[in-house]
Tab-separated table of C-alpha atoms and ligand atoms in Angstrom:
chain	number	residue	atom	x	y	z
A	1	MET	CA	-121.742	-38.844	100.655
A	2	ASN	CA	-119.735	-39.234	103.699
A	3	PRO	CA	-121.457	-40.032	106.960
A	4	ILE	CA	-122.400	-37.161	109.132
A	5	LYS	CA	-120.317	-37.318	112.383
A	6	VAL	CA	-121.588	-37.361	115.829
A	7	GLY	CA	-120.006	-36.783	119.011
A	8	LEU	CA	-121.523	-37.973	122.277
A	9	LEU	CA	-121.218	-36.110	125.569
A	10	GLY	CA	-121.960	-39.199	128.036
A	11	ILE	CA	-122.719	-42.611	127.362
A	12	GLY	CA	-124.782	-43.905	130.011
A	13	THR	CA	-127.972	-45.640	129.486
A	14	VAL	CA	-129.516	-43.416	126.802
A	15	GLY	CA	-126.088	-43.039	125.039
A	16	GLY	CA	-125.431	-46.614	125.158
A	17	GLY	CA	-129.008	-46.986	123.516
A	18	THR	CA	-128.265	-44.680	120.983
A	19	PHE	CA	-125.044	-46.527	119.890
A	20	GLN	CA	-126.831	-49.838	119.683
A	21	VAL	CA	-129.840	-48.632	117.821
A	22	LEU	CA	-127.629	-46.514	115.443
A	23	GLN	CA	-125.669	-49.873	114.687
A	24	ARG	CA	-128.531	-52.298	114.498
A	25	ASN	CA	-130.684	-50.086	111.917
A	26	GLN	CA	-127.905	-48.133	110.413
A	27	ALA	CA	-129.154	-49.251	106.744
A	28	GLU	CA	-132.664	-47.984	107.364
A	29	ILE	CA	-131.271	-44.970	109.025
A	30	ARG	CA	-128.955	-44.062	106.081
A	31	GLY	CA	-131.820	-44.720	103.564
A	32	ARG	CA	-134.164	-42.308	105.383
A	33	ALA	CA	-131.579	-39.614	106.209
A	34	GLY	CA	-129.698	-39.608	102.998
A	35	ARG	CA	-126.605	-40.335	104.368
A	36	GLY	CA	-124.856	-42.283	107.107
A	37	ILE	CA	-124.821	-41.332	110.857
A	38	GLU	CA	-121.866	-42.448	112.671
A	39	ILE	CA	-120.841	-41.881	115.905
A	40	ALA	CA	-117.019	-40.732	115.566
A	41	MET	CA	-116.225	-39.788	119.252
A	42	VAL	CA	-117.567	-40.173	122.893
A	43	ALA	CA	-116.790	-38.508	125.777
A	44	ASP	CA	-117.380	-39.932	129.237
A	45	LEU	CA	-115.675	-39.421	132.747
A	46	ASP	CA	-115.631	-43.397	133.131
A	47	VAL	CA	-113.412	-44.130	129.877
A	48	ASP	CA	-113.070	-47.784	130.378
A	49	ARG	CA	-116.791	-48.378	130.698
A	50	ALA	CA	-117.542	-46.192	127.693
A	51	ARG	CA	-114.896	-48.170	125.717
A	52	SER	CA	-116.635	-51.548	126.803
A	53	ILE	CA	-119.753	-49.926	125.188
A	54	VAL	CA	-118.404	-48.585	121.702
A	55	GLY	CA	-115.453	-51.218	121.310
A	56	ASP	CA	-113.026	-49.896	118.623
A	57	ALA	CA	-115.901	-48.308	116.556
A	58	CYS	CA	-115.060	-44.680	117.736
A	59	THR	CA	-112.680	-42.569	119.859
A	60	VAL	CA	-113.260	-42.507	123.619
A	61	VAL	CA	-112.054	-39.455	125.611
A	62	ALA	CA	-112.764	-38.186	129.199
A	63	ASP	CA	-112.771	-34.597	128.205
A	64	ALA	CA	-116.109	-33.109	126.516
A	65	ARG	CA	-114.443	-30.241	125.215
A	66	GLN	CA	-112.013	-32.530	122.907
A	67	VAL	CA	-115.273	-33.448	121.356
A	68	ILE	CA	-116.521	-29.887	120.949
A	69	ALA	CA	-113.095	-28.958	119.467
A	70	ASN	CA	-112.805	-31.704	117.061
A	71	PRO	CA	-113.437	-30.188	113.402
A	72	GLU	CA	-114.707	-33.247	112.282
A	73	ILE	CA	-117.676	-33.605	114.300
A	74	ASP	CA	-121.071	-32.206	113.078
A	75	ILE	CA	-123.510	-32.866	115.707
A	76	VAL	CA	-122.848	-33.013	119.642
A	77	VAL	CA	-125.256	-35.115	121.576
A	78	GLU	CA	-125.500	-33.550	125.093
A	79	LEU	CA	-126.385	-36.686	127.579
A	80	ILE	CA	-125.000	-35.462	130.673
A	81	GLY	CA	-128.086	-33.663	132.402
A	82	GLY	CA	-128.460	-31.141	134.719
A	83	TYR	CA	-128.036	-27.263	134.374
A	84	GLY	CA	-124.516	-26.716	135.036
A	85	VAL	CA	-121.689	-28.243	133.037
A	86	ALA	CA	-124.349	-29.215	130.466
A	87	ARG	CA	-125.353	-25.458	129.735
A	88	SER	CA	-121.709	-24.419	129.386
A	89	LEU	CA	-120.816	-27.707	126.782
A	90	VAL	CA	-124.012	-26.931	125.068
A	91	LEU	CA	-123.024	-23.260	124.532
A	92	GLU	CA	-119.549	-23.855	123.527
A	93	ALA	CA	-120.728	-26.552	121.099
A	94	ILE	CA	-123.010	-23.998	119.357
A	95	ALA	CA	-120.213	-21.555	119.541
A	96	ALA	CA	-118.104	-24.067	117.732
A	97	GLY	CA	-120.776	-24.178	114.949
A	98	LYS	CA	-122.059	-27.551	116.028
A	99	HIS	CA	-125.500	-28.750	115.846
A	100	VAL	CA	-126.896	-29.952	119.081
A	101	VAL	CA	-129.025	-32.823	120.127
A	102	THR	CA	-130.302	-32.879	123.786
A	103	ALA	CA	-132.452	-34.982	126.071
A	104	ASN	CA	-131.919	-32.588	128.764
A	105	LYS	CA	-135.459	-31.180	129.837
A	106	ALA	CA	-134.050	-29.327	133.080
A	107	LEU	CA	-131.573	-27.204	130.838
A	108	LEU	CA	-134.081	-26.288	128.137
A	109	ALA	CA	-137.017	-25.428	130.369
A	110	VAL	CA	-134.709	-23.099	132.699
A	111	HIS	CA	-131.885	-21.820	129.752
A	112	GLY	CA	-133.966	-22.642	126.760
A	113	SER	CA	-134.391	-18.986	125.642
A	114	GLU	CA	-130.680	-18.265	125.962
A	115	ILE	CA	-129.594	-21.685	124.052
A	116	PHE	CA	-132.119	-21.340	121.120
A	117	ALA	CA	-130.995	-17.642	120.811
A	118	ALA	CA	-127.124	-18.616	120.622
A	119	ALA	CA	-128.002	-21.200	118.029
A	120	ARG	CA	-130.003	-18.880	115.943
A	121	ALA	CA	-127.032	-16.369	116.093
A	122	LYS	CA	-124.878	-19.267	115.067
A	123	GLY	CA	-127.155	-20.908	112.445
A	124	VAL	CA	-127.304	-24.248	114.027
A	125	MET	CA	-130.158	-26.492	115.158
A	126	VAL	CA	-130.934	-27.484	118.487
A	127	ALA	CA	-133.072	-30.644	118.685
A	128	PHE	CA	-134.718	-31.923	121.732
A	129	GLU	CA	-137.238	-34.682	121.297
A	130	ALA	CA	-136.006	-36.856	123.883
A	131	ALA	CA	-136.390	-34.153	126.359
A	132	VAL	CA	-140.473	-34.671	126.785
A	133	ALA	CA	-141.817	-37.955	126.998
A	134	GLY	CA	-138.850	-40.184	126.045
A	135	GLY	CA	-139.633	-42.145	122.927
A	136	ILE	CA	-143.249	-40.434	122.334
A	137	PRO	CA	-142.815	-38.058	119.285
A	138	ILE	CA	-144.447	-35.333	121.091
A	139	ILE	CA	-142.042	-32.315	120.005
A	140	LYS	CA	-142.561	-33.407	116.249
A	141	ALA	CA	-146.494	-33.780	116.696
A	142	LEU	CA	-146.901	-30.293	118.290
A	143	ARG	CA	-144.324	-28.394	116.190
A	144	GLU	CA	-145.152	-30.012	112.721
A	145	GLY	CA	-148.013	-32.407	112.836
A	146	LEU	CA	-150.412	-29.914	114.388
A	147	THR	CA	-148.818	-26.745	112.849
A	148	ALA	CA	-152.404	-25.879	111.520
A	149	ASN	CA	-154.073	-25.695	114.771
A	150	ARG	CA	-154.633	-23.286	117.351
A	151	ILE	CA	-153.662	-25.407	120.232
A	152	GLU	CA	-156.170	-25.296	123.414
A	153	TRP	CA	-154.716	-27.280	126.084
A	154	ILE	CA	-152.216	-29.865	126.570
A	155	ALA	CA	-152.519	-32.579	129.552
A	156	GLY	CA	-149.988	-35.068	129.817
A	157	ILE	CA	-148.554	-38.144	132.125
A	158	ILE	CA	-145.089	-37.030	131.393
A	159	ASN	CA	-143.139	-39.111	134.531
A	160	GLY	CA	-143.277	-42.492	134.446
A	161	THR	CA	-141.992	-42.755	138.037
A	162	THR	CA	-144.826	-41.032	139.623
A	163	ASN	CA	-147.502	-42.884	137.296
A	164	PHE	CA	-146.036	-45.981	138.431
A	165	ILE	CA	-146.274	-45.059	141.996
A	166	LEU	CA	-149.760	-43.899	141.707
A	167	SER	CA	-150.901	-46.776	139.721
A	168	GLU	CA	-149.552	-49.061	142.652
A	169	MET	CA	-151.124	-47.013	145.294
A	170	ARG	CA	-154.521	-47.318	143.580
A	171	SER	CA	-154.519	-51.092	142.725
A	172	LYS	CA	-152.952	-52.289	145.959
A	173	GLY	CA	-154.218	-49.697	148.458
A	174	LEU	CA	-150.913	-48.922	149.420
A	175	ASP	CA	-149.619	-45.616	150.946
A	176	PHE	CA	-147.004	-43.260	149.141
A	177	GLY	CA	-143.960	-44.232	151.107
A	178	THR	CA	-144.419	-47.887	150.948
A	179	VAL	CA	-144.859	-47.663	146.999
A	180	LEU	CA	-141.840	-45.300	146.582
A	181	LYS	CA	-139.791	-47.948	148.680
A	182	GLU	CA	-140.705	-50.717	146.196
A	183	ALA	CA	-140.298	-48.607	143.263
A	184	GLN	CA	-136.905	-47.939	144.229
A	185	ARG	CA	-136.196	-51.507	145.004
A	186	LEU	CA	-137.671	-52.335	141.575
A	187	GLY	CA	-135.274	-49.756	139.606
A	188	TYR	CA	-138.339	-47.767	138.611
A	189	ALA	CA	-137.424	-44.695	140.900
A	190	GLU	CA	-134.341	-43.208	141.297
A	191	ALA	CA	-132.073	-43.487	144.679
A	192	ASP	CA	-133.024	-39.490	144.926
A	193	PRO	CA	-136.343	-39.265	143.403
A	194	THR	CA	-136.876	-35.698	144.327
A	195	PHE	CA	-137.398	-34.318	140.733
A	196	ASP	CA	-139.629	-36.874	139.843
A	197	ILE	CA	-142.030	-37.132	142.972
A	198	GLU	CA	-142.315	-33.360	143.703
A	199	GLY	CA	-143.304	-32.820	139.856
A	200	VAL	CA	-140.385	-31.045	138.949
A	201	ASP	CA	-139.305	-33.056	135.908
A	202	ALA	CA	-142.830	-32.964	134.683
A	203	ALA	CA	-143.154	-29.229	135.250
A	204	HIS	CA	-139.712	-29.149	132.977
A	205	LYS	CA	-141.364	-31.100	130.350
A	206	VAL	CA	-144.789	-29.234	130.260
A	207	THR	CA	-142.816	-25.876	130.034
A	208	ILE	CA	-141.128	-27.100	126.851
A	209	MET	CA	-144.431	-28.132	125.514
A	210	SER	CA	-146.358	-24.931	126.473
A	211	ALA	CA	-143.523	-22.727	124.503
A	212	ILE	CA	-144.116	-24.854	121.362
A	213	ALA	CA	-147.902	-24.947	121.818
A	214	PHE	CA	-148.214	-21.324	122.307
A	215	GLY	CA	-145.455	-19.304	121.058
A	216	ILE	CA	-144.196	-18.166	124.379
A	217	PRO	CA	-140.569	-18.246	125.649
A	218	VAL	CA	-139.846	-21.206	128.108
A	219	GLN	CA	-140.473	-19.954	131.704
A	220	PHE	CA	-140.317	-22.828	134.100
A	221	ASP	CA	-140.016	-20.313	136.965
A	222	GLN	CA	-143.478	-19.412	136.018
A	223	ALA	CA	-144.835	-22.905	136.578
A	224	HIS	CA	-146.837	-23.937	139.269
A	225	VAL	CA	-145.138	-27.337	140.707
A	226	GLU	CA	-146.874	-29.742	143.038
A	227	GLY	CA	-145.864	-33.535	143.442
A	228	ILE	CA	-147.312	-36.459	144.870
A	229	THR	CA	-145.624	-36.725	148.103
A	230	ALA	CA	-148.563	-35.481	150.096
A	231	LEU	CA	-151.144	-37.788	148.201
A	232	GLN	CA	-153.199	-40.142	150.569
A	233	ALA	CA	-154.306	-43.577	149.579
A	234	THR	CA	-157.728	-42.778	150.982
A	235	ASP	CA	-158.207	-39.752	148.354
A	236	ILE	CA	-157.179	-42.294	145.879
A	237	GLN	CA	-159.923	-44.807	146.981
A	238	TYR	CA	-162.652	-42.078	147.457
A	239	ALA	CA	-161.766	-40.900	143.877
A	240	GLN	CA	-162.195	-44.358	142.323
A	241	GLN	CA	-165.604	-44.481	144.368
A	242	LEU	CA	-166.798	-41.233	142.533
A	243	GLY	CA	-165.474	-42.491	138.997
A	244	TYR	CA	-162.141	-40.971	139.051
A	245	ARG	CA	-158.385	-41.832	138.947
A	246	ILE	CA	-155.646	-39.400	140.296
A	247	LYS	CA	-152.768	-38.672	138.060
A	248	LEU	CA	-149.984	-36.357	138.226
A	249	LEU	CA	-150.688	-34.255	134.959
A	250	GLY	CA	-148.677	-31.556	133.458
A	251	ILE	CA	-151.271	-29.044	132.261
A	252	ALA	CA	-150.796	-25.954	129.570
A	253	ARG	CA	-153.831	-24.391	128.846
A	254	ARG	CA	-154.837	-21.127	126.974
A	255	ARG	CA	-157.080	-18.883	128.718
A	256	ASP	CA	-158.591	-15.436	127.399
A	257	ASN	CA	-156.266	-13.419	129.901
A	258	GLY	CA	-153.276	-15.525	129.913
A	259	ILE	CA	-151.863	-19.293	130.251
A	260	GLU	CA	-152.251	-21.854	133.008
A	261	LEU	CA	-149.050	-23.746	133.415
A	262	ARG	CA	-149.250	-26.284	136.159
A	263	VAL	CA	-148.386	-29.682	137.500
A	264	HIS	CA	-150.343	-31.294	140.293
A	265	PRO	CA	-152.195	-34.518	141.368
A	266	THR	CA	-155.329	-34.359	139.520
A	267	LEU	CA	-158.755	-36.282	139.206
A	268	ILE	CA	-159.716	-37.381	135.693
A	269	PRO	CA	-162.778	-39.480	135.123
A	270	ALA	CA	-161.966	-43.105	135.057
A	271	ASN	CA	-163.463	-43.759	131.441
A	272	ARG	CA	-161.073	-41.250	129.713
A	273	LEU	CA	-158.364	-43.272	127.873
A	274	ILE	CA	-155.627	-41.220	129.652
A	275	ALA	CA	-157.084	-42.279	132.863
A	276	ASN	CA	-155.920	-45.850	131.974
A	277	VAL	CA	-152.129	-45.177	131.381
A	278	GLU	CA	-150.757	-47.179	133.969
A	279	GLY	CA	-147.311	-48.152	135.544
A	280	ALA	CA	-144.407	-46.239	133.960
A	281	MET	CA	-146.102	-45.310	130.642
A	282	ASN	CA	-146.557	-41.867	129.529
A	283	ALA	CA	-149.320	-40.102	127.539
A	284	VAL	CA	-150.032	-36.586	126.273
A	285	LEU	CA	-153.461	-35.542	125.292
A	286	VAL	CA	-153.680	-32.429	122.915
A	287	GLN	CA	-156.809	-30.426	122.413
A	288	ALA	CA	-156.592	-28.371	119.112
A	289	ASP	CA	-159.151	-26.516	117.106
A	290	ALA	CA	-159.009	-28.222	113.898
A	291	VAL	CA	-158.065	-31.631	114.685
A	292	GLY	CA	-159.809	-31.999	118.002
A	293	THR	CA	-158.480	-34.277	120.520
A	294	THR	CA	-155.376	-36.303	119.768
A	295	LEU	CA	-153.517	-38.691	122.418
A	296	TYR	CA	-149.974	-39.862	122.126
A	297	TYR	CA	-148.829	-42.856	124.262
A	298	GLY	CA	-145.541	-44.692	124.831
A	299	LYS	CA	-142.583	-44.998	126.760
A	300	GLY	CA	-141.377	-42.188	128.417
A	301	ALA	CA	-137.805	-43.472	129.686
A	302	GLY	CA	-135.358	-46.343	128.977
A	303	ALA	CA	-132.534	-46.856	126.742
A	304	GLU	CA	-134.008	-47.617	123.458
A	305	PRO	CA	-137.005	-45.542	123.551
A	306	THR	CA	-135.066	-42.723	124.456
A	307	ALA	CA	-132.595	-43.262	121.711
A	308	SER	CA	-135.495	-43.606	119.301
A	309	ALA	CA	-136.201	-39.783	119.991
A	310	VAL	CA	-132.323	-38.933	119.881
A	311	ILE	CA	-131.844	-40.744	116.669
A	312	ALA	CA	-134.978	-39.021	115.023
A	313	ASP	CA	-133.266	-35.794	115.753
A	314	LEU	CA	-130.018	-36.919	114.485
A	315	VAL	CA	-132.093	-37.769	111.202
A	316	ASP	CA	-133.864	-34.460	110.994
A	317	ILE	CA	-130.334	-32.681	111.373
A	318	THR	CA	-128.743	-34.638	109.028
A	319	ARG	CA	-131.567	-33.815	106.108
A	320	LEU	CA	-131.592	-30.296	106.896
A	321	ALA	CA	-127.738	-29.450	107.964
A	322	SER	CA	-127.101	-28.176	104.188
A	323	ALA	CA	-130.609	-26.031	104.393
A	324	ASP	CA	-130.509	-22.425	104.696
A	325	PRO	CA	-130.770	-21.654	108.315
A	326	ASP	CA	-133.965	-19.418	107.618
A	327	HIS	CA	-135.897	-22.433	106.179
A	328	ARG	CA	-135.294	-24.977	108.913
A	329	VAL	CA	-137.932	-25.973	111.388
A	330	PRO	CA	-137.892	-23.214	114.234
A	331	HIS	CA	-136.930	-24.303	117.457
A	332	LEU	CA	-139.962	-23.759	119.087
A	333	ALA	CA	-142.373	-23.983	116.242
A	334	PHE	CA	-143.147	-20.411	115.842
A	335	GLN	CA	-140.745	-17.899	113.820
A	336	PRO	CA	-138.516	-15.984	116.492
A	337	ASP	CA	-140.612	-12.814	115.385
A	338	ALA	CA	-143.961	-14.303	115.910
A	339	MET	CA	-143.289	-15.388	119.381
A	340	ASN	CA	-145.699	-13.805	122.084
A	341	ASN	CA	-145.485	-12.603	125.830
A	342	THR	CA	-148.946	-14.102	126.813
A	343	PRO	CA	-148.482	-14.049	130.567
A	344	ILE	CA	-148.521	-17.284	132.735
A	345	LEU	CA	-151.625	-17.031	135.089
A	346	PRO	CA	-150.806	-16.859	138.861
A	347	MET	CA	-152.295	-19.901	140.229
A	348	ASP	CA	-154.983	-17.672	142.109
A	349	GLN	CA	-156.553	-17.140	138.582
A	350	VAL	CA	-156.313	-20.791	137.364
A	351	GLN	CA	-159.972	-22.251	136.717
A	352	THR	CA	-160.622	-25.740	137.574
A	353	SER	CA	-162.896	-27.850	139.612
A	354	PHE	CA	-162.107	-29.354	142.990
A	355	TYR	CA	-162.217	-32.387	145.165
A	356	LEU	CA	-162.379	-31.584	148.812
A	357	ARG	CA	-162.219	-34.013	151.852
A	358	LEU	CA	-163.222	-32.710	154.896
A	359	ARG	CA	-163.069	-34.482	158.428
A	360	VAL	CA	-165.981	-33.319	160.213
A	361	ALA	CA	-168.041	-33.723	163.254
A	362	ASP	CA	-171.110	-35.987	162.416
A	363	GLN	CA	-173.899	-33.518	163.827
A	364	ALA	CA	-176.908	-31.575	162.548
A	365	GLY	CA	-176.224	-28.362	160.515
A	366	VAL	CA	-172.381	-29.092	159.515
A	367	LEU	CA	-173.035	-30.029	156.013
A	368	SER	CA	-175.494	-27.105	155.397
A	369	ARG	CA	-172.916	-24.767	157.038
A	370	ILE	CA	-170.168	-25.900	154.489
A	371	THR	CA	-172.427	-25.731	151.554
A	372	THR	CA	-173.582	-22.033	152.539
A	373	ILE	CA	-169.939	-21.155	152.374
A	374	LEU	CA	-169.553	-22.640	149.133
A	375	ALA	CA	-172.862	-20.930	147.670
A	376	GLU	CA	-171.549	-17.645	149.174
A	377	HIS	CA	-168.382	-17.718	146.957
A	378	GLN	CA	-170.324	-18.764	143.885
A	379	ILE	CA	-169.043	-22.345	143.934
A	380	SER	CA	-171.180	-24.947	142.600
A	381	ILE	CA	-171.399	-28.356	143.972
A	382	ASP	CA	-171.327	-31.332	141.452
A	383	ALA	CA	-171.470	-34.247	144.034
A	384	VAL	CA	-171.318	-35.071	147.576
A	385	LEU	CA	-170.356	-38.383	149.231
A	386	GLN	CA	-170.589	-38.891	153.128
A	387	ARG	CA	-169.527	-42.099	154.647
A	388	GLU	CA	-171.510	-43.400	157.386
A	389	SER	CA	-169.597	-42.904	160.692
A	390	ALA	CA	-167.908	-45.812	162.043
A	391	GLU	CA	-169.640	-47.442	165.012
A	392	GLY	CA	-168.926	-45.420	168.107
A	393	GLU	CA	-167.363	-42.714	166.067
A	394	SER	CA	-168.729	-39.108	166.037
A	395	GLN	CA	-166.906	-37.879	163.134
A	396	THR	CA	-167.029	-38.694	159.497
A	397	ASP	CA	-165.152	-37.908	156.065
A	398	LEU	CA	-167.181	-35.605	153.839
A	399	ILE	CA	-166.263	-35.535	150.137
A	400	ILE	CA	-167.385	-32.702	147.870
A	401	LEU	CA	-166.727	-32.402	144.232
A	402	THR	CA	-167.134	-28.786	142.764
A	403	HIS	CA	-167.859	-27.406	139.173
A	404	ASP	CA	-165.099	-24.918	137.546
A	405	THR	CA	-164.216	-22.103	139.654
A	406	GLN	CA	-161.224	-19.975	140.305
A	407	GLU	CA	-158.449	-21.220	142.607
A	408	GLY	CA	-158.225	-17.918	144.559
A	409	ARG	CA	-162.131	-18.164	145.209
A	410	MET	CA	-161.812	-21.649	146.455
A	411	ASN	CA	-158.799	-20.846	148.734
A	412	LYS	CA	-160.948	-18.222	150.327
A	413	ALA	CA	-163.867	-20.556	150.898
A	414	LEU	CA	-161.386	-23.189	152.059
A	415	ALA	CA	-159.950	-20.664	154.819
A	416	GLN	CA	-163.648	-20.120	156.149
A	417	MET	CA	-164.333	-23.906	156.064
A	418	GLN	CA	-161.344	-24.956	157.835
A	419	ALA	CA	-161.945	-22.171	160.744
A	420	LEU	CA	-165.296	-24.002	161.604
A	421	PRO	CA	-164.978	-25.827	164.878
A	422	THR	CA	-166.944	-28.696	163.561
A	423	VAL	CA	-164.225	-29.146	160.604
A	424	LEU	CA	-161.589	-31.379	162.600
A	425	ALA	CA	-158.533	-31.834	160.190
A	426	PRO	CA	-156.699	-29.940	157.635
A	427	ILE	CA	-158.994	-30.248	154.431
A	428	VAL	CA	-157.567	-32.147	151.445
A	429	LYS	CA	-157.989	-30.357	148.279
A	430	LEU	CA	-157.393	-31.879	144.837
A	431	ARG	CA	-158.026	-30.466	141.524
A	432	LYS	CA	-160.058	-32.047	138.921
A	433	GLU	CA	-160.151	-31.728	135.016
A	434	GLU	CA	-162.653	-33.472	133.075
A	435	LEU	CA	-160.598	-33.161	129.931
A	436	ALA	CA	-163.545	-32.988	127.678
B	501	LIG	N1	-137.454	-39.663	135.446
B	501	LIG	C1	-138.371	-39.553	134.285
B	501	LIG	C2	-139.636	-40.413	134.679
B	501	LIG	C3	-137.699	-39.949	133.110
B	501	LIG	O1	-139.779	-41.006	135.524
B	501	LIG	O2	-140.398	-40.415	133.697
B	501	LIG	C4	-136.751	-38.922	132.381
B	501	LIG	O3	-137.397	-37.742	132.235
């Protein structure tokens, strides 16, 4: 059988890795796919650089639309990124009857519904394993491996840049700004790291996972997104003293009245496996009713780890290209008529426990007034830590860990506490998850 023909749109880090791994492992990949997979055409604005990667192995053009228009190309791999031109090209490729592979989490989290609907109408596949957690086959696991289960929640370290920064802040006691500069110098963080450090990249990824886990549409605009830029080294150290690590988690959790979809720095018990995922590594923890807890760990970025996911999609498409479209794996795990509109809960209704740090006057009755406010809002305290005041100081840090409560209730209590004349600085509020 002739090889299936692939056109790459963009040949940067991931495209180059895809080309190399496909070449290196071509015999094994052919053996698994049932036919060869050949990159026949590459489009990249930097034609010379593209040619230096692929040599004479395939045609190189500057215009992506030449790839889409080529009737010999069966699969278009979009590696451009972003919401703009990538969206147009993916929709054009679908309209031209091509299957699509994309690593573009932003595109799918924001425009996924439109793209999957267009693909269904045209009877083509859109595969996106590389869009979430790079080389970790988490899409395959959620969509197929766990298909027997009712998934209860997902909690993932799904951004390597921020995990690297948090690991360095904890192990070296450094502040965010210093570590970010170091991460940029070492190439772990991009020159413009906004999407990573503000939690947007993680929110794109957890949005995609929530759709697959719960059969809901992708709806990035409903996600609560909070990054790590305001996180202070002091809180990482206090959390450590209390037996916790702080990680940027993407959380999707089923509740009776809706779904929580949120990204924020989170205290997690230091003895959980996921708390020990350090540096730029990724990990996703999934709680499901039949299998229980499963944990997926690996590299979330990089040329060959991401290529591993792109090629897995190419193999899947190659195997299923001749299948009746109705018998393929649905894009978002559920058949289109079995999707549901369970609402994403507003943050006020999210249930979690909290870490609070209050800078307070060190005088009689302060602790009692604060605990009274918490009690009046039915918020139960789990632990309290108060440092001795430094010599000559009349103020100190008071750290409180709570049991689970509603975010809205906590915010009301916080407003009252903040108004106390003995609370001397803005209260730090972080969320805590036991992940049990
Ligand atoms: N910038 C991402 C990260 C990798 O730091 O994990 C691509 O999603």
